[in-house]
Short mmCIF file of C-alpha atoms in Angstrom, two decimals:
data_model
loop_
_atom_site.label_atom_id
_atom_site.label_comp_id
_atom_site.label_asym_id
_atom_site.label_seq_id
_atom_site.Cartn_x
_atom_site.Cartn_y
_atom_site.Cartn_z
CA UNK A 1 0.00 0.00 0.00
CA UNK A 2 2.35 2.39 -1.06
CA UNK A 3 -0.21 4.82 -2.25
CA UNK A 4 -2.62 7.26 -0.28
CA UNK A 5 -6.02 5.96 -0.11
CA UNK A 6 -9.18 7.89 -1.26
CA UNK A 7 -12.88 7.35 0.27
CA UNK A 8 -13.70 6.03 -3.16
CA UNK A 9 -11.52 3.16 -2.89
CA UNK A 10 -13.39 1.89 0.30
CA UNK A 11 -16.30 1.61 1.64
CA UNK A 12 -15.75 3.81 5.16
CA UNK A 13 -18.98 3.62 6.51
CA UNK A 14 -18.48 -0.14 6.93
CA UNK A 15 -20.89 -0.46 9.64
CA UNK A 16 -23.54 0.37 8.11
CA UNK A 17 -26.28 -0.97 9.90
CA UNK A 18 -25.07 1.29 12.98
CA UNK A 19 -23.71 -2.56 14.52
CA UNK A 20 -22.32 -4.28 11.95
CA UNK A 21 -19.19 -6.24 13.15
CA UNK A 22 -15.82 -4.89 12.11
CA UNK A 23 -13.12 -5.91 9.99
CA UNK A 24 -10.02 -7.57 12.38
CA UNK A 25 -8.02 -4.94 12.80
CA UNK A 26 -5.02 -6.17 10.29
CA UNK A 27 -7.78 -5.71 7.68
CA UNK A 28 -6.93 -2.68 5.10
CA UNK A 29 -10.26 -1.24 5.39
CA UNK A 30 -8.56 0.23 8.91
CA UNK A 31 -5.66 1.06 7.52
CA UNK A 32 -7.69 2.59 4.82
CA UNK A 33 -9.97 4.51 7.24
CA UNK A 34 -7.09 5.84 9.56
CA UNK A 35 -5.62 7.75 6.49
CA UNK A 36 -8.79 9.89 6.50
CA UNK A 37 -10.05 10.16 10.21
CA UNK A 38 -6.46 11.68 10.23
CA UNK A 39 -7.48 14.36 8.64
CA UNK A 40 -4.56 14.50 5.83
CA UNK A 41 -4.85 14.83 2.23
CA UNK A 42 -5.59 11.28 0.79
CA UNK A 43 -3.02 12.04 -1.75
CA UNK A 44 -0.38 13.28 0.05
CA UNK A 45 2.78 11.07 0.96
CA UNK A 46 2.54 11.31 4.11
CA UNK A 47 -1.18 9.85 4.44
CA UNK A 48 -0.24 6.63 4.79
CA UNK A 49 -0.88 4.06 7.75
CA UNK A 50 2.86 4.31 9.03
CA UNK A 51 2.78 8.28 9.03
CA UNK A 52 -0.78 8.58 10.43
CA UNK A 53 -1.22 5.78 13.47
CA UNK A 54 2.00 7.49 15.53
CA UNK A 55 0.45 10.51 15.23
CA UNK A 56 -3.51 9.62 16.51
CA UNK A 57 -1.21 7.24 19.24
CA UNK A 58 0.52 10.41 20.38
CA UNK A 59 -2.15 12.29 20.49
CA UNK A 60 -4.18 9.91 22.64
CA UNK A 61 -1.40 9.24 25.03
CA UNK A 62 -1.33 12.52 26.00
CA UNK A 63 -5.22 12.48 26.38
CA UNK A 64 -4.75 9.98 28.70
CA UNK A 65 -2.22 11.42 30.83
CA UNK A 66 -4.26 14.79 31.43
CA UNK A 67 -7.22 12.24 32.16
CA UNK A 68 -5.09 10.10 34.89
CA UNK A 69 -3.69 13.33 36.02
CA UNK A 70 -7.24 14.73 37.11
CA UNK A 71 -7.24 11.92 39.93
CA UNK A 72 -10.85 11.49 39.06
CA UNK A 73 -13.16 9.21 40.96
CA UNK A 74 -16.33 8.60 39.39
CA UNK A 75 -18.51 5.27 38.90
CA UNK A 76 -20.69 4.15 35.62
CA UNK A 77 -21.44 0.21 36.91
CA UNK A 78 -24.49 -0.16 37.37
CA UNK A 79 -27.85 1.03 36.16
CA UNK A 80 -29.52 2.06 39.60
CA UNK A 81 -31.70 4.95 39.67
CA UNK A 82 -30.03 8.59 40.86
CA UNK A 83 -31.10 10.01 44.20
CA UNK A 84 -32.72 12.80 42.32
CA UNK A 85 -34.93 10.03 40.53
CA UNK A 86 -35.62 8.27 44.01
CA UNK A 87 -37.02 11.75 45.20
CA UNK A 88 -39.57 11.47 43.13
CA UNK A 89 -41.41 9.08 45.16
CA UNK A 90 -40.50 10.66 48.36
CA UNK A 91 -44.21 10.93 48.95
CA UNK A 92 -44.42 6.89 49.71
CA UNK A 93 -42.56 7.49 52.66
CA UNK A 94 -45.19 8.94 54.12
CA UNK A 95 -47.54 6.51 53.36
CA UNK A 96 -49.96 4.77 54.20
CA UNK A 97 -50.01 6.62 57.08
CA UNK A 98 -53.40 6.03 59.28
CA UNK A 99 -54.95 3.60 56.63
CA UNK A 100 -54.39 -0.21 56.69
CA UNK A 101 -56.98 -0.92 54.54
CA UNK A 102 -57.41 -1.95 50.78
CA UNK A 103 -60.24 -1.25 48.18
CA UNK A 104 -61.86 -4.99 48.60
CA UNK A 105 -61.65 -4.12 52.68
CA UNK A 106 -58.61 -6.45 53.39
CA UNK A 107 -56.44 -5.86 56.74
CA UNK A 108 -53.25 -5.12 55.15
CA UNK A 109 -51.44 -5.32 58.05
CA UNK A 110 -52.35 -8.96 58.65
CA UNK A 111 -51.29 -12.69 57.09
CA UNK A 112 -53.28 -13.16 53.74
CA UNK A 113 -53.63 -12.25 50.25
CA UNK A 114 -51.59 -14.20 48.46
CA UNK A 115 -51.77 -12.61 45.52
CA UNK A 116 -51.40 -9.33 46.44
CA UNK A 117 -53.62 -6.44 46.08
CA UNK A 118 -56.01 -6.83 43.21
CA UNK A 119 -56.44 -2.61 43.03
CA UNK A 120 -52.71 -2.55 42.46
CA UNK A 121 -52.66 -5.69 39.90
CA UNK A 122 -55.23 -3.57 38.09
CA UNK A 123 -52.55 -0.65 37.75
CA UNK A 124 -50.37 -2.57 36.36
CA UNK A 125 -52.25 -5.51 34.19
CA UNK A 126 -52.02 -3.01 31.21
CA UNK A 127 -48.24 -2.35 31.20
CA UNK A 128 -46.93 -6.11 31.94
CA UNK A 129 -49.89 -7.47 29.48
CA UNK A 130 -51.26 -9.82 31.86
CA UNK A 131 -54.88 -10.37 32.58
CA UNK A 132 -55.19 -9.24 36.89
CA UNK A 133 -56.27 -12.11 37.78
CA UNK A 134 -53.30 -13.92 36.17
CA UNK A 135 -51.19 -11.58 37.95
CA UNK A 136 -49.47 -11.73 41.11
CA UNK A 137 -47.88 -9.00 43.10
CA UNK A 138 -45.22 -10.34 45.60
CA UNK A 139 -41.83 -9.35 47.22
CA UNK A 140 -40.13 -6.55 45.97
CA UNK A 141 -37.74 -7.76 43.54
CA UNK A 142 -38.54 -9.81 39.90
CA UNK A 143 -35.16 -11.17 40.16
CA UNK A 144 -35.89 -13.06 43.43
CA UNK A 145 -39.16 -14.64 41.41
CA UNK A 146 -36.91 -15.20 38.58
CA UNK A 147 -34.54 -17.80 41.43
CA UNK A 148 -37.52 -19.10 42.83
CA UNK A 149 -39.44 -20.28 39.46
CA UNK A 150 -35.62 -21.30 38.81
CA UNK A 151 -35.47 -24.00 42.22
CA UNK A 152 -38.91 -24.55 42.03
CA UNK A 153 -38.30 -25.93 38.67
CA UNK A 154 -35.64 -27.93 39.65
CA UNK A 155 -36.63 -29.24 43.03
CA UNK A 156 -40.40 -29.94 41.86
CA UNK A 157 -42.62 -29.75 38.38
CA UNK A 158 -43.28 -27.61 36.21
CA UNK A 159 -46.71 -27.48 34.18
CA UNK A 160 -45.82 -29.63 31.49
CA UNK A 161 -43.19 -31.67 33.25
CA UNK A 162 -42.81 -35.48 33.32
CA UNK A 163 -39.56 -35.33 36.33
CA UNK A 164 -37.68 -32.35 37.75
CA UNK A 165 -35.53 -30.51 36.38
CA UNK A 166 -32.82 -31.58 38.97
CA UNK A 167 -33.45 -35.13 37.31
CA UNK A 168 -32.66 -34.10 34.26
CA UNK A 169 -28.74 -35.34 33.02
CA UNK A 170 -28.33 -31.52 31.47
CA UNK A 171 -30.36 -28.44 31.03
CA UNK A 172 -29.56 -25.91 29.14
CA UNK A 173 -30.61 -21.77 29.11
CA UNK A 174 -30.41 -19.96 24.99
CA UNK A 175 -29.19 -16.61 26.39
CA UNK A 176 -29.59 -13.97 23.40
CA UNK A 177 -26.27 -11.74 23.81
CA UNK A 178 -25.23 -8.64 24.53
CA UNK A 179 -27.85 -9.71 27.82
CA UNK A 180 -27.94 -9.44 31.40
CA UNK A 181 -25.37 -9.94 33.56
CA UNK A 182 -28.14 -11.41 36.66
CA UNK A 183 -29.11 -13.47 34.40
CA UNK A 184 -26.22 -15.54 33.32
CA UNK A 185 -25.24 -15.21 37.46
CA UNK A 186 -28.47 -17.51 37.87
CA UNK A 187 -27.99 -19.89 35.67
CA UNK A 188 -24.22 -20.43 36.69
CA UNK A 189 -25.45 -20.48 40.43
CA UNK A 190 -27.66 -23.45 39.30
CA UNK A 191 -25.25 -25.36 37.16
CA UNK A 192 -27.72 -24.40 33.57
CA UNK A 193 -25.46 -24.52 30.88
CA UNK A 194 -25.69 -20.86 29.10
CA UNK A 195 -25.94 -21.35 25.00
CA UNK A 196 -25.47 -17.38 23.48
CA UNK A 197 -27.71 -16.52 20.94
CA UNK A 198 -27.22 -13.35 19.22
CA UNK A 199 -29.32 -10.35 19.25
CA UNK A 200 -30.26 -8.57 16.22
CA UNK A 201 -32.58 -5.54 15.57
CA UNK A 202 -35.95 -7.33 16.12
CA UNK A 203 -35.10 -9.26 18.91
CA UNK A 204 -32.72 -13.00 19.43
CA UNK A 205 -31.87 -14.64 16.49
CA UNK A 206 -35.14 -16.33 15.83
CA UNK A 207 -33.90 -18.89 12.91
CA UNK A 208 -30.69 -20.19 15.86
CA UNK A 209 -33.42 -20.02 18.38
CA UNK A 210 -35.69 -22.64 16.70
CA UNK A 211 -33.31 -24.81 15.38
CA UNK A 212 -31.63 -25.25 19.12
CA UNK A 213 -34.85 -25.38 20.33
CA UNK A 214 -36.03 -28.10 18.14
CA UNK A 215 -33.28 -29.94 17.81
CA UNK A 216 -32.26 -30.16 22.04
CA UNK A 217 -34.55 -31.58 24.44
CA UNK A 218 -32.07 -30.24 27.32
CA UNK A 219 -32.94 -26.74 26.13
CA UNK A 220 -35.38 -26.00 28.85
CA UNK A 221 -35.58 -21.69 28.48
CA UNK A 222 -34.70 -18.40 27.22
CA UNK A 223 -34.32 -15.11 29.17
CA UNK A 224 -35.78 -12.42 27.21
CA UNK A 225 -35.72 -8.56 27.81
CA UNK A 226 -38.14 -7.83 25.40
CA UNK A 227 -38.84 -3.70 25.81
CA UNK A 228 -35.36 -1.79 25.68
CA UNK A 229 -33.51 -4.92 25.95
CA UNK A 230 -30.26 -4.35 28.76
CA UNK A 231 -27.96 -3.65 27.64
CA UNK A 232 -28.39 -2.50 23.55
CA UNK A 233 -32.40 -1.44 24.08
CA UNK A 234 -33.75 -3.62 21.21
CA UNK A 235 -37.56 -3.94 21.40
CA UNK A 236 -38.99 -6.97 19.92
CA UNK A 237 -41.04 -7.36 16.90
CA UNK A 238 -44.42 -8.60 16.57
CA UNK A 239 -42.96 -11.08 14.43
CA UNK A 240 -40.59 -12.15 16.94
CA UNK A 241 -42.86 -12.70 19.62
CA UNK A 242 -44.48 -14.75 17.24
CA UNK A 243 -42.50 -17.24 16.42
CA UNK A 244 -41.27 -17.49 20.12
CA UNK A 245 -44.69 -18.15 21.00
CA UNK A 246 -45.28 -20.57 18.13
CA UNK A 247 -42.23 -22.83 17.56
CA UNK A 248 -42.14 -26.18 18.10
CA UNK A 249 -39.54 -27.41 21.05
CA UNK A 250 -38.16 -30.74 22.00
CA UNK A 251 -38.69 -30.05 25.71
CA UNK A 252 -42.53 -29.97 26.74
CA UNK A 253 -42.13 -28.02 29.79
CA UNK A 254 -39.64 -25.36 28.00
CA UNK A 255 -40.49 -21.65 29.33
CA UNK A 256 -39.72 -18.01 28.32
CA UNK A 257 -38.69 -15.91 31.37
CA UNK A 258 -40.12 -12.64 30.14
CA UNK A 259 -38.16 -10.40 32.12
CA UNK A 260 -40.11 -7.05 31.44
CA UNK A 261 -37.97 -4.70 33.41
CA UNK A 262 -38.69 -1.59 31.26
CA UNK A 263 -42.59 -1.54 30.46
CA UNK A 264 -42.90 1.64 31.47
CA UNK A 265 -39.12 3.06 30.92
CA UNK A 266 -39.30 5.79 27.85
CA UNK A 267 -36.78 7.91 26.90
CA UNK A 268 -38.89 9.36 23.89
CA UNK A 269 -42.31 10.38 23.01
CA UNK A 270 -42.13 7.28 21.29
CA UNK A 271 -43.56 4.94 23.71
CA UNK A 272 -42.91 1.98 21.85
CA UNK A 273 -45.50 -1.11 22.26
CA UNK A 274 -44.68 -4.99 22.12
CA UNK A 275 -46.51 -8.19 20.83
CA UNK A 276 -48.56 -9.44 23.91
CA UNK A 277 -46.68 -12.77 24.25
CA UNK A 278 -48.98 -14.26 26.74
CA UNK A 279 -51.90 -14.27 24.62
CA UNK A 280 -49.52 -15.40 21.40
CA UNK A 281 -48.42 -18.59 23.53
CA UNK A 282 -52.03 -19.00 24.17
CA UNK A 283 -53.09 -18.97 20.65
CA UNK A 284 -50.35 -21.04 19.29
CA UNK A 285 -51.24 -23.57 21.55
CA UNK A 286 -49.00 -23.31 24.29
CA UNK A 287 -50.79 -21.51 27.31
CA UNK A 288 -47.83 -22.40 29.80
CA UNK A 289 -45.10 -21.96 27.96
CA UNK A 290 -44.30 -17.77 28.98
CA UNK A 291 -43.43 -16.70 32.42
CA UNK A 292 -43.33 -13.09 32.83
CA UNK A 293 -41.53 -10.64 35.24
CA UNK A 294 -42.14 -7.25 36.22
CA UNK A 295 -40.80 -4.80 39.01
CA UNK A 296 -41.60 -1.23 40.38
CA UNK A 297 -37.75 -1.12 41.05
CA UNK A 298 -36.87 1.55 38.68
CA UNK A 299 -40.24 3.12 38.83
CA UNK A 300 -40.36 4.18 43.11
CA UNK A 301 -37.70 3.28 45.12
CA UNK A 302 -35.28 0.59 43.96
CA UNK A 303 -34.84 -1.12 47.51
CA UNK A 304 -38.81 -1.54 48.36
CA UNK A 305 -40.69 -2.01 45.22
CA UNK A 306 -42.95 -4.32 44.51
CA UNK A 307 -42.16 -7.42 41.98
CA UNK A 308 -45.06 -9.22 39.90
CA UNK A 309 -45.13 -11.96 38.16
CA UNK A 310 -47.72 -13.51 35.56
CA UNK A 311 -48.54 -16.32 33.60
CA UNK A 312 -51.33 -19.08 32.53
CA UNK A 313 -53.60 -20.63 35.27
CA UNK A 314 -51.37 -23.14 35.45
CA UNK A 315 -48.66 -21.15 36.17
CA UNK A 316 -49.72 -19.54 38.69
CA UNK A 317 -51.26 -21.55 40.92
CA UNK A 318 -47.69 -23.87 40.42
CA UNK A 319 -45.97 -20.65 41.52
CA UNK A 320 -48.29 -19.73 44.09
CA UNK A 321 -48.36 -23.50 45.54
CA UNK A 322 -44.67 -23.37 46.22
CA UNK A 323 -44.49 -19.81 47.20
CA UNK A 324 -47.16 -21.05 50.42
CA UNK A 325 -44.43 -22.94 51.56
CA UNK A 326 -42.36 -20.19 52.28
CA UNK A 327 -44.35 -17.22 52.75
CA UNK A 328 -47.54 -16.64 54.29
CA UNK A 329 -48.01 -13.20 52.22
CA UNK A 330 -46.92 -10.55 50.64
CA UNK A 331 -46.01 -7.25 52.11
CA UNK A 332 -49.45 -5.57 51.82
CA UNK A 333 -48.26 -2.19 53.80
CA UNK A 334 -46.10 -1.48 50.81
CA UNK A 335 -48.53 -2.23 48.23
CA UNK A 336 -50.81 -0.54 49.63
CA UNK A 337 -48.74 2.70 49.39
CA UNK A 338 -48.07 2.20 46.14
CA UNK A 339 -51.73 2.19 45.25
CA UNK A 340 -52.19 5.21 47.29
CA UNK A 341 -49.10 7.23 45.76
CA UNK A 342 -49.64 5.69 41.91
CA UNK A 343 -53.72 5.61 41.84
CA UNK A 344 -53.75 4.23 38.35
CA UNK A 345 -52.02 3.72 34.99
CA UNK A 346 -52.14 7.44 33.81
CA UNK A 347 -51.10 8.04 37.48
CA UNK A 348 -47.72 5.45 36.64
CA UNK A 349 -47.38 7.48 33.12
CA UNK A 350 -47.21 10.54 34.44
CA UNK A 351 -44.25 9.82 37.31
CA UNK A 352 -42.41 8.10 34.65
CA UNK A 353 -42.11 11.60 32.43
CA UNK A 354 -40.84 12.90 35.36
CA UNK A 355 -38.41 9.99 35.54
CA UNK A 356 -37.34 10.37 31.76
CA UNK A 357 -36.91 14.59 32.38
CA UNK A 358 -33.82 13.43 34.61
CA UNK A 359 -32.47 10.37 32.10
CA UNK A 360 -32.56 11.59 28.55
CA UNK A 361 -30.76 14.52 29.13
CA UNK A 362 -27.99 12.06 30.87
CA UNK A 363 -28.44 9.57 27.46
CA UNK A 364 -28.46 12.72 24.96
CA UNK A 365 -24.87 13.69 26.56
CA UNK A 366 -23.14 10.71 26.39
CA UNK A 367 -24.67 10.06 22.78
CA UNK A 368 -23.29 13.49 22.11
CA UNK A 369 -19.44 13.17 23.59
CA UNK A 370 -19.69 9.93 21.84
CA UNK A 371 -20.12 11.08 18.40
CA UNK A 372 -18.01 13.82 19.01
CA UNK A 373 -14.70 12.13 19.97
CA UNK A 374 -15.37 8.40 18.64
CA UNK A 375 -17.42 9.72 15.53
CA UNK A 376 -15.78 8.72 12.15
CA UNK A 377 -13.35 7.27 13.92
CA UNK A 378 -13.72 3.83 12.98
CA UNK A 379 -12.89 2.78 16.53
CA UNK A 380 -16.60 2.34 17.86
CA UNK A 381 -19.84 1.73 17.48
CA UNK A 382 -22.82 2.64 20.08
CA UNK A 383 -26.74 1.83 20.36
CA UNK A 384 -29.03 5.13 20.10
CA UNK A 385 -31.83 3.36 22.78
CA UNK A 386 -35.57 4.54 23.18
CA UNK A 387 -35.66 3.73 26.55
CA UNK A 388 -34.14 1.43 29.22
CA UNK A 389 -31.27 2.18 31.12
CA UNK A 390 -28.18 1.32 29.23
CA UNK A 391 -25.94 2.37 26.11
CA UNK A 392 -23.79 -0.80 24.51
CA UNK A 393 -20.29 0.33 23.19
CA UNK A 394 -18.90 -1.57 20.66
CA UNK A 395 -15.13 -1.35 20.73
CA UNK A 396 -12.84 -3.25 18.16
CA UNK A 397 -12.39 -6.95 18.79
CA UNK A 398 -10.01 -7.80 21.55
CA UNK A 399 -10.51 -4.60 23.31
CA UNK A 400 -13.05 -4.06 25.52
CA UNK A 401 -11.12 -5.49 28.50
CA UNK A 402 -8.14 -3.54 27.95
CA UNK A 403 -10.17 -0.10 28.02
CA UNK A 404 -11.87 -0.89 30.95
CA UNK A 405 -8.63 -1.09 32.78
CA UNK A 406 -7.20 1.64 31.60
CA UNK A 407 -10.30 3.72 32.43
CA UNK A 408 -10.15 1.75 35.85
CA UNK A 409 -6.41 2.97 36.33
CA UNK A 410 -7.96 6.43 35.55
CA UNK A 411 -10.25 6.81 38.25
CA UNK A 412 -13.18 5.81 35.77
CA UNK A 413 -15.26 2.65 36.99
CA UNK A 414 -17.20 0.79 34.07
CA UNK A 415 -19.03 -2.42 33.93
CA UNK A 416 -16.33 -5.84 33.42
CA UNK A 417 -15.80 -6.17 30.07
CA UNK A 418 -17.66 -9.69 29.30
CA UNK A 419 -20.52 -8.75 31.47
CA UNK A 420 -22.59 -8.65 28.97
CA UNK A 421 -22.10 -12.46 27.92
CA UNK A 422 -22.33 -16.22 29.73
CA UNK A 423 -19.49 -17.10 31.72
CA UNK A 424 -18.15 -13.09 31.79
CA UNK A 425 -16.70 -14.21 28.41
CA UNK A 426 -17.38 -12.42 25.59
CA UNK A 427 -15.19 -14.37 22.77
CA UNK A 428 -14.64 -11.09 20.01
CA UNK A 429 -13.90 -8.91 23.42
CA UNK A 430 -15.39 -5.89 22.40
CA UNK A 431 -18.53 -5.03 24.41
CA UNK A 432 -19.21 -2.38 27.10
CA UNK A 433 -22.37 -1.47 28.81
CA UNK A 434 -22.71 2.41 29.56
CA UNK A 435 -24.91 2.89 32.60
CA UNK A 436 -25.94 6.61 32.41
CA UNK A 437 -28.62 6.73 34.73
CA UNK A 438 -26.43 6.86 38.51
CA UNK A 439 -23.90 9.84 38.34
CA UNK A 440 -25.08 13.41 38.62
CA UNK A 441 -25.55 14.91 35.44
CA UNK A 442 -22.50 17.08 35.54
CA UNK A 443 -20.61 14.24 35.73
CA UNK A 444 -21.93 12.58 32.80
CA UNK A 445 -19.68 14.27 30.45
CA UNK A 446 -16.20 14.23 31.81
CA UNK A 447 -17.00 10.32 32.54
CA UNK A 448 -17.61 9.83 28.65
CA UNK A 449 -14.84 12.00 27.42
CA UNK A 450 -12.57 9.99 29.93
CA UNK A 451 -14.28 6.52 28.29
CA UNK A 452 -13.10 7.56 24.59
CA UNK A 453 -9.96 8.67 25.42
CA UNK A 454 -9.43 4.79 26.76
CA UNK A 455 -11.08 3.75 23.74
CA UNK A 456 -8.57 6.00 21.15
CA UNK A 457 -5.75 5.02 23.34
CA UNK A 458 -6.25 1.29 23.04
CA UNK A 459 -7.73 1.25 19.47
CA UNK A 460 -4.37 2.98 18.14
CA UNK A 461 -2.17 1.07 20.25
CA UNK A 462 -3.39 -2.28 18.51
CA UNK A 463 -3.67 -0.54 15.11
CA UNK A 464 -0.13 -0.09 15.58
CA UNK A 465 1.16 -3.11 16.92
CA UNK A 466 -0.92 -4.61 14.07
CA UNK A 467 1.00 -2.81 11.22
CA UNK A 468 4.08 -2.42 12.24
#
């Protein structure tokens, strides 16, 4: 490549479809690319690979060492709500104050009620797509349903079932990736082998999802995120849902955990709406087959929610059967507040504008400083969510980990590279999950400027290693 390299000789915006994977980094399209994100004449001598890469490598490793020098301290982990968005439902603290009882006259303050209040069931039918009376409202966290329908599984029987799931020789989760790191903890906690399925822009892989499905008796689930997916923010199509609620499986008692985190969770006006799987499964034939998950955690107060979960019949008197063995209850106090504080579904629409005031201006930043020092770079990619809580960064293969250190070393604390996948092991090494939704909004910036410096630095150091 002795010659400069024009933008009609490649194609630069090789990613077209905003994630497209990249070339391996030996691949001349880089080398290609780097000529003109350097911002030298194509035709000059100079722009070639071995004159430009020093030059962006320089440049970033001085970037870096004003970043380390700033001693910074500053944390982008986890996707918890910000103590400005926990304000807003300061009001439940005060609650239920002299009242103990609910709409149908029940003594929340005593044993009983299973299912949890119907009034606040009723709120939230609508949202999780679950008929109220096929909807319970216990605990205060989905992930805690999501273990127990997980040991109740394996230590009894499922609808469906002909032994436990402990009896089986193997069993197997399809776990579409990027995904969520709880639920790959889970599955390793139980011994479930993880099998990665990957995401596209409608939703998992639907073609690798039925064969393995159809093929693997073992295969006994699938976690979905189905609204604003954590961590890219796909929503699933109507056509997905479909065929997850229609396709044949070699396991009888296989089930979709429908983990439906972010009904409610818009960063738009766009509220984007999803297939109602429950009644798809139900249509195609296979009432029992979706178990779905839902949470007031990011909607109130992240520590004392209140978790629901719905299904068929079936379902849910297998979950409430086992649940009796354990609990006597639900925490009616709490749910009763909740009723009082959200009175219905406009009441839950309208706090969660108030929630999406405080995020999307913390999402439009960090979209912004993205494009503005990773944009025609070649060295990332990013998701543009409507709503959730989380931003994926795509780095080149084989460098995800290495960024997070450095930004570690830099007083910049990100999410483990290979969270994102089974096992913490994300085999092309190049995803990182942006959590905007914790540190004060000033911070936002600086913490995403810091991010692409690490990203430059460690993109041009292995462009160079890889050339020279």
């Amino acid at each position: 490549m002795g010659r400069g390299w024009r933008e009609s000789d490649i194609d630069v915006a090789w990613p077209a479809a905003g994630r497209e994977p990249y070339p391996p980094l030996n691949h001349w399209w880089w080398r290609a690319r780097l000529c003109n994100v350097g911002f030298r004449d194509p035709d000059s001598p100079s722009a070639n690979t071995a004159d430009s890469l020093p030059a962006l490598l320089d440049a970033a490793r001085s970037d870096y060492e004003a970043l380390r020098a700033k001693e910074l301290s500053l944390d982008l982990t986890r996707g918890k709500p910000s103590a400005r968005q926990l304000d807003l439902s300061a009001e439940l603290l005060s609650l239920p104050g002299d009242r103990h009882t609910s709409a149908d006259g029940t003594d929340c303050r005593n044993y009983g009620a299973a299912d949890g209040l119907l009034e606040l069931r009723e709120i939230f039918s609508g949202f999780l797509q679950v008929p109220a009376g096929q909807l319970l409202a216990v605990g205060n966290s989905s992930l805690e349903l999501m273990h127990d329908s997980l040991v109740h599984a394996l230590l009894g029987t499922v609808p469906g079932a002909a032994r436990r799931w402990a009896d089986e020789e193997r069993i197997a989760f399809l776990c579409p990736v990027p995904g969520y790191d709880r639920h790959f903890a889970l599955c390793e906690r139980f011994g479930i082998e993880m099998i990665p399925v990957p995401m596209t822009a409608e939703g998992p892989d639907m073609d690798a999802v039925e064969r393995l499905v159809a093929e693997d008796p073992a295969v006994k689930g699938i976690w979905c995120v189905p609204k604003y997916s954590n961590p890219d923010g796909t929503c699933y199509s109507d056509e997905t849902v479909r065929r997850l609620a229609a396709m044949p499986t070699a396991a009888p008692d296989f089930r979709i955990f429908w983990d439906n985190a972010y009904a409610v969770h818009h960063l738009t006006d766009e509220e984007v709406e999803i297939a109602d799987v429950l009644a798809a499964c139900a249509a195609s034939g296979h009432p029992d087959r979706v178990l779905v998950f839902g949470s007031t955690s990011k909607i109130t107060l992240a520590g004392a929610g209140v978790a629901f979960f719905g299904s068929s019949p079936a379902n849910v008197a297998w979950l409430r059967g086992n649940s009796a063995k354990r609990s006597i209850g639900p925490d009616k106090i709490n749910q009763l507040r909740h009723v009082m504080f959200l009175r219905d579904p406009d009441g839950v629409r309208d706090h969660m504008r108030r929630h999406r005031e405080l995020l999307r201006p913390k999402f439009d930043t960090v979209l912004r400083v993205l494009e503005e020092r990773l944009g025609g770079t070649g060295l990332a990619t990013w998701s543009t969510p409507r709503g959730g809580y989380f931003i994926t960064l795509d780095v080149p293969d084989g460098c995800a980990r290495e960024v997070v250190r450095r930004a570690a070393d830099a007083g910049l604390a990100l999410t483990p590279a290979g969270a994102t996948h089974p096992y913490g092991d994300d085999p092309r090494d190049r995803t990182i999950r942006i959590a905007p939704s914790f540190p004060d909004s000033s911070e936002i910036a600086e913490i995403i400027d810091g991010v692409a410096t690490c990203v430059r630095l460690v993109g041009y150091e292995k462009l160079v290693s890889g050339v020279s």
